[in-house]
């Protein structure tokens, strides 16, 4: 875990020292804020996130995300409100503060006033355990990376995430019974859309 933190700090420091101090401008207006949503799949099920970000510099910002992770319900159980049974699906809420690092424009798409950028978001996941869990880990390291397309005020992203957050930490009751283990690395893929203002 300390190696992850050291690597995240080193990459963050190197990226910040190479960044420009200019802020992104659209029609001579400085755009420092960004709000968006993302949806993805991970090795436990699904994840849905809502976020807000502030960019004091063009390529460096801070993001706060409120998200949910859970098991994917079987179609036959849709609309079933019997949450007191042993077949409950595990769901966790997450709060994710993160540093946002974006590369300079890789590809300039002049006809659409846009461009492609790489991004990395090292951060932390703060999450209470799922219903029925005991001593779940509530503090976890998180890293999201990927590529985004910025079209003036709209940002579309495709990304990959890795974290030591696990849905089944604390061994909660879940649809498939108790997990074999609850301490593992979670991998995810996601799509996201955001709007700059």
mmCIF file of C-alpha atoms in Angstrom:
data_model
loop_
_atom_site.group_PDB
_atom_site.id
_atom_site.type_symbol
_atom_site.label_atom_id
_atom_site.label_comp_id
_atom_site.label_asym_id
_atom_site.label_seq_id
_atom_site.Cartn_x
_atom_site.Cartn_y
_atom_site.Cartn_z
ATOM 1 C CA UNK A 1 0.000 0.000 0.000
ATOM 2 C CA UNK A 2 2.865 2.399 0.786
ATOM 3 C CA UNK A 3 4.355 1.660 -2.647
ATOM 4 C CA UNK A 4 1.071 2.734 -4.273
ATOM 5 C CA UNK A 5 1.096 5.980 -2.281
ATOM 6 C CA UNK A 6 4.741 6.669 -3.124
ATOM 7 C CA UNK A 7 4.124 6.021 -6.832
ATOM 8 C CA UNK A 8 1.031 8.257 -6.865
ATOM 9 C CA UNK A 9 2.928 11.076 -5.123
ATOM 10 C CA UNK A 10 5.907 10.792 -7.501
ATOM 11 C CA UNK A 11 3.748 10.814 -10.649
ATOM 12 C CA UNK A 12 1.700 13.721 -9.282
ATOM 13 C CA UNK A 13 4.821 15.756 -8.508
ATOM 14 C CA UNK A 14 6.372 15.125 -11.930
ATOM 15 C CA UNK A 15 3.164 16.041 -13.748
ATOM 16 C CA UNK A 16 2.597 19.211 -11.731
ATOM 17 C CA UNK A 17 6.125 20.482 -12.390
ATOM 18 C CA UNK A 18 5.550 20.163 -16.154
ATOM 19 C CA UNK A 19 2.158 21.893 -16.249
ATOM 20 C CA UNK A 20 1.330 25.299 -17.675
ATOM 21 C CA UNK A 21 -0.226 27.928 -15.415
ATOM 22 C CA UNK A 22 -2.806 28.893 -18.036
ATOM 23 C CA UNK A 23 -6.495 28.164 -17.516
ATOM 24 C CA UNK A 24 -8.661 26.765 -20.285
ATOM 25 C CA UNK A 25 -10.486 29.469 -22.232
ATOM 26 C CA UNK A 26 -13.580 29.195 -24.398
ATOM 27 C CA UNK A 27 -14.759 32.406 -26.094
ATOM 28 C CA UNK A 28 -12.330 34.362 -23.837
ATOM 29 C CA UNK A 29 -14.044 32.912 -20.752
ATOM 30 C CA UNK A 30 -11.955 31.044 -18.157
ATOM 31 C CA UNK A 31 -13.530 27.667 -17.378
ATOM 32 C CA UNK A 32 -12.386 26.394 -13.988
ATOM 33 C CA UNK A 33 -15.312 24.147 -12.963
ATOM 34 C CA UNK A 34 -16.520 20.826 -14.324
ATOM 35 C CA UNK A 35 -19.516 18.655 -13.357
ATOM 36 C CA UNK A 36 -20.163 15.169 -14.666
ATOM 37 C CA UNK A 37 -21.270 11.589 -14.258
ATOM 38 C CA UNK A 38 -19.762 8.201 -15.035
ATOM 39 C CA UNK A 39 -20.916 4.605 -15.214
ATOM 40 C CA UNK A 40 -18.833 1.464 -15.323
ATOM 41 C CA UNK A 41 -18.354 -2.195 -14.584
ATOM 42 C CA UNK A 42 -15.861 -3.765 -12.208
ATOM 43 C CA UNK A 43 -15.006 -7.275 -11.040
ATOM 44 C CA UNK A 44 -17.761 -7.038 -8.370
ATOM 45 C CA UNK A 45 -20.580 -5.502 -10.420
ATOM 46 C CA UNK A 46 -21.422 -1.906 -11.343
ATOM 47 C CA UNK A 47 -20.399 1.595 -10.326
ATOM 48 C CA UNK A 48 -22.134 4.953 -10.821
ATOM 49 C CA UNK A 49 -20.463 8.259 -9.905
ATOM 50 C CA UNK A 50 -21.432 11.952 -9.819
ATOM 51 C CA UNK A 51 -18.584 14.437 -9.546
ATOM 52 C CA UNK A 52 -17.518 18.070 -9.466
ATOM 53 C CA UNK A 53 -14.009 19.319 -10.254
ATOM 54 C CA UNK A 54 -12.147 22.608 -9.939
ATOM 55 C CA UNK A 55 -9.126 23.451 -12.134
ATOM 56 C CA UNK A 56 -6.910 26.259 -10.840
ATOM 57 C CA UNK A 57 -4.492 25.353 -13.666
ATOM 58 C CA UNK A 58 -5.253 24.150 -17.166
ATOM 59 C CA UNK A 59 -3.957 20.621 -16.620
ATOM 60 C CA UNK A 60 -4.261 20.208 -12.840
ATOM 61 C CA UNK A 61 -7.394 20.118 -10.723
ATOM 62 C CA UNK A 62 -9.154 18.553 -7.762
ATOM 63 C CA UNK A 63 -12.240 16.354 -8.013
ATOM 64 C CA UNK A 64 -14.821 15.269 -5.430
ATOM 65 C CA UNK A 65 -16.936 12.268 -6.373
ATOM 66 C CA UNK A 66 -19.980 10.711 -4.751
ATOM 67 C CA UNK A 67 -20.473 7.190 -6.048
ATOM 68 C CA UNK A 68 -22.195 3.866 -5.608
ATOM 69 C CA UNK A 69 -20.877 0.350 -6.175
ATOM 70 C CA UNK A 70 -22.996 -2.765 -6.063
ATOM 71 C CA UNK A 71 -23.814 -6.212 -7.302
ATOM 72 C CA UNK A 72 -25.742 -6.422 -10.554
ATOM 73 C CA UNK A 73 -29.265 -7.615 -9.800
ATOM 74 C CA UNK A 74 -30.647 -10.548 -11.738
ATOM 75 C CA UNK A 75 -33.546 -9.640 -14.029
ATOM 76 C CA UNK A 76 -35.916 -11.893 -12.061
ATOM 77 C CA UNK A 77 -35.265 -9.816 -8.927
ATOM 78 C CA UNK A 78 -36.012 -6.393 -10.434
ATOM 79 C CA UNK A 79 -38.698 -4.683 -8.399
ATOM 80 C CA UNK A 80 -38.300 -7.072 -5.442
ATOM 81 C CA UNK A 81 -38.235 -4.974 -2.246
ATOM 82 C CA UNK A 82 -37.610 -7.874 0.170
ATOM 83 C CA UNK A 83 -34.346 -6.496 1.631
ATOM 84 C CA UNK A 84 -34.586 -8.602 4.805
ATOM 85 C CA UNK A 85 -33.825 -11.911 3.111
ATOM 86 C CA UNK A 86 -30.459 -13.651 2.803
ATOM 87 C CA UNK A 87 -30.539 -12.778 -0.922
ATOM 88 C CA UNK A 88 -29.810 -9.062 -0.399
ATOM 89 C CA UNK A 89 -27.471 -7.491 -2.914
ATOM 90 C CA UNK A 90 -24.398 -5.757 -1.505
ATOM 91 C CA UNK A 91 -24.225 -1.997 -2.199
ATOM 92 C CA UNK A 92 -21.698 0.571 -0.907
ATOM 93 C CA UNK A 93 -21.641 4.352 -1.111
ATOM 94 C CA UNK A 94 -18.257 5.998 -1.816
ATOM 95 C CA UNK A 95 -16.761 9.461 -1.389
ATOM 96 C CA UNK A 96 -13.675 9.913 -3.588
ATOM 97 C CA UNK A 97 -11.441 13.002 -3.297
ATOM 98 C CA UNK A 98 -8.823 12.986 -6.077
ATOM 99 C CA UNK A 99 -6.172 15.031 -7.840
ATOM 100 C CA UNK A 100 -6.866 15.404 -11.591
ATOM 101 C CA UNK A 101 -3.901 15.464 -13.988
ATOM 102 C CA UNK A 102 -4.404 16.014 -17.729
ATOM 103 C CA UNK A 103 -1.820 15.947 -20.466
ATOM 104 C CA UNK A 104 -1.413 18.692 -23.049
ATOM 105 C CA UNK A 105 -3.514 18.086 -26.168
ATOM 106 C CA UNK A 106 -2.367 14.921 -27.985
ATOM 107 C CA UNK A 107 -4.516 15.236 -31.102
ATOM 108 C CA UNK A 108 -6.043 18.503 -32.298
ATOM 109 C CA UNK A 109 -9.494 18.045 -33.880
ATOM 110 C CA UNK A 110 -9.762 21.503 -35.436
ATOM 111 C CA UNK A 111 -13.030 20.945 -37.315
ATOM 112 C CA UNK A 112 -14.819 20.257 -33.982
ATOM 113 C CA UNK A 113 -12.826 22.739 -31.862
ATOM 114 C CA UNK A 114 -11.665 19.854 -29.741
ATOM 115 C CA UNK A 115 -8.821 17.578 -28.839
ATOM 116 C CA UNK A 116 -7.814 14.328 -27.160
ATOM 117 C CA UNK A 117 -6.056 14.284 -23.779
ATOM 118 C CA UNK A 118 -4.728 11.632 -21.404
ATOM 119 C CA UNK A 119 -5.743 11.840 -17.747
ATOM 120 C CA UNK A 120 -4.850 10.343 -14.383
ATOM 121 C CA UNK A 121 -6.795 10.756 -11.140
ATOM 122 C CA UNK A 122 -4.963 9.493 -8.050
ATOM 123 C CA UNK A 123 -7.163 9.642 -4.974
ATOM 124 C CA UNK A 124 -8.746 7.876 -2.022
ATOM 125 C CA UNK A 125 -12.017 6.023 -1.510
ATOM 126 C CA UNK A 126 -13.826 6.668 1.769
ATOM 127 C CA UNK A 127 -16.709 4.206 2.148
ATOM 128 C CA UNK A 128 -18.765 2.672 4.948
ATOM 129 C CA UNK A 129 -19.293 -1.068 4.694
ATOM 130 C CA UNK A 130 -22.251 -2.669 2.959
ATOM 131 C CA UNK A 131 -25.257 -3.765 5.044
ATOM 132 C CA UNK A 132 -24.288 -6.744 7.176
ATOM 133 C CA UNK A 133 -20.521 -6.171 6.969
ATOM 134 C CA UNK A 134 -18.204 -6.154 9.984
ATOM 135 C CA UNK A 135 -14.988 -4.138 10.222
ATOM 136 C CA UNK A 136 -15.038 -3.215 6.517
ATOM 137 C CA UNK A 137 -12.104 -1.153 5.234
ATOM 138 C CA UNK A 138 -13.307 2.426 4.979
ATOM 139 C CA UNK A 139 -10.107 4.027 3.573
ATOM 140 C CA UNK A 140 -8.706 2.816 0.234
ATOM 141 C CA UNK A 141 -6.264 4.002 -2.450
ATOM 142 C CA UNK A 142 -7.733 4.671 -5.913
ATOM 143 C CA UNK A 143 -6.292 5.449 -9.366
ATOM 144 C CA UNK A 144 -8.234 6.185 -12.548
ATOM 145 C CA UNK A 145 -6.577 6.690 -15.944
ATOM 146 C CA UNK A 146 -7.739 6.990 -19.518
ATOM 147 C CA UNK A 147 -8.311 9.262 -22.474
ATOM 148 C CA UNK A 148 -10.821 12.037 -22.947
ATOM 149 C CA UNK A 149 -12.172 14.082 -25.811
ATOM 150 C CA UNK A 150 -12.822 17.743 -25.014
ATOM 151 C CA UNK A 151 -15.204 19.556 -27.363
ATOM 152 C CA UNK A 152 -15.229 23.138 -26.040
ATOM 153 C CA UNK A 153 -17.374 22.740 -22.880
ATOM 154 C CA UNK A 154 -18.121 18.991 -23.176
ATOM 155 C CA UNK A 155 -15.684 16.321 -21.951
ATOM 156 C CA UNK A 156 -16.205 12.647 -22.922
ATOM 157 C CA UNK A 157 -13.969 10.046 -21.262
ATOM 158 C CA UNK A 158 -13.117 6.362 -21.511
ATOM 159 C CA UNK A 159 -11.132 5.028 -18.582
ATOM 160 C CA UNK A 160 -9.710 2.243 -16.442
ATOM 161 C CA UNK A 161 -9.570 2.187 -12.648
ATOM 162 C CA UNK A 162 -7.662 0.184 -10.066
ATOM 163 C CA UNK A 163 -8.197 0.312 -6.299
ATOM 164 C CA UNK A 164 -7.907 -1.758 -3.139
ATOM 165 C CA UNK A 165 -11.569 -0.902 -2.405
ATOM 166 C CA UNK A 166 -13.684 -4.069 -2.508
ATOM 167 C CA UNK A 167 -17.455 -4.302 -2.422
ATOM 168 C CA UNK A 168 -17.292 -7.321 -0.118
ATOM 169 C CA UNK A 169 -14.903 -5.881 2.486
ATOM 170 C CA UNK A 170 -16.196 -6.918 5.910
ATOM 171 C CA UNK A 171 -17.921 -9.951 4.355
ATOM 172 C CA UNK A 172 -21.452 -8.545 4.020
ATOM 173 C CA UNK A 173 -24.459 -10.684 3.201
ATOM 174 C CA UNK A 174 -24.812 -10.709 -0.564
ATOM 175 C CA UNK A 175 -26.781 -12.453 -3.286
ATOM 176 C CA UNK A 176 -24.207 -15.201 -3.796
ATOM 177 C CA UNK A 177 -23.520 -15.930 -0.123
ATOM 178 C CA UNK A 178 -20.418 -14.941 1.822
ATOM 179 C CA UNK A 179 -17.390 -14.090 -0.339
ATOM 180 C CA UNK A 180 -14.375 -16.414 -0.326
ATOM 181 C CA UNK A 181 -12.178 -13.435 0.562
ATOM 182 C CA UNK A 182 -12.767 -9.726 1.081
ATOM 183 C CA UNK A 183 -9.316 -8.157 0.608
ATOM 184 C CA UNK A 184 -8.406 -7.854 -3.081
ATOM 185 C CA UNK A 185 -7.720 -5.382 -5.888
ATOM 186 C CA UNK A 186 -10.735 -4.150 -7.865
ATOM 187 C CA UNK A 187 -10.362 -3.348 -11.578
ATOM 188 C CA UNK A 188 -12.942 -1.332 -13.507
ATOM 189 C CA UNK A 189 -13.703 0.208 -16.888
ATOM 190 C CA UNK A 190 -15.966 3.244 -17.241
ATOM 191 C CA UNK A 191 -17.345 5.916 -19.521
ATOM 192 C CA UNK A 192 -17.969 9.485 -18.380
ATOM 193 C CA UNK A 193 -19.388 12.771 -19.575
ATOM 194 C CA UNK A 194 -18.824 16.217 -18.053
ATOM 195 C CA UNK A 195 -19.636 19.839 -18.739
ATOM 196 C CA UNK A 196 -17.228 22.748 -18.142
ATOM 197 C CA UNK A 197 -18.460 26.058 -16.759
#
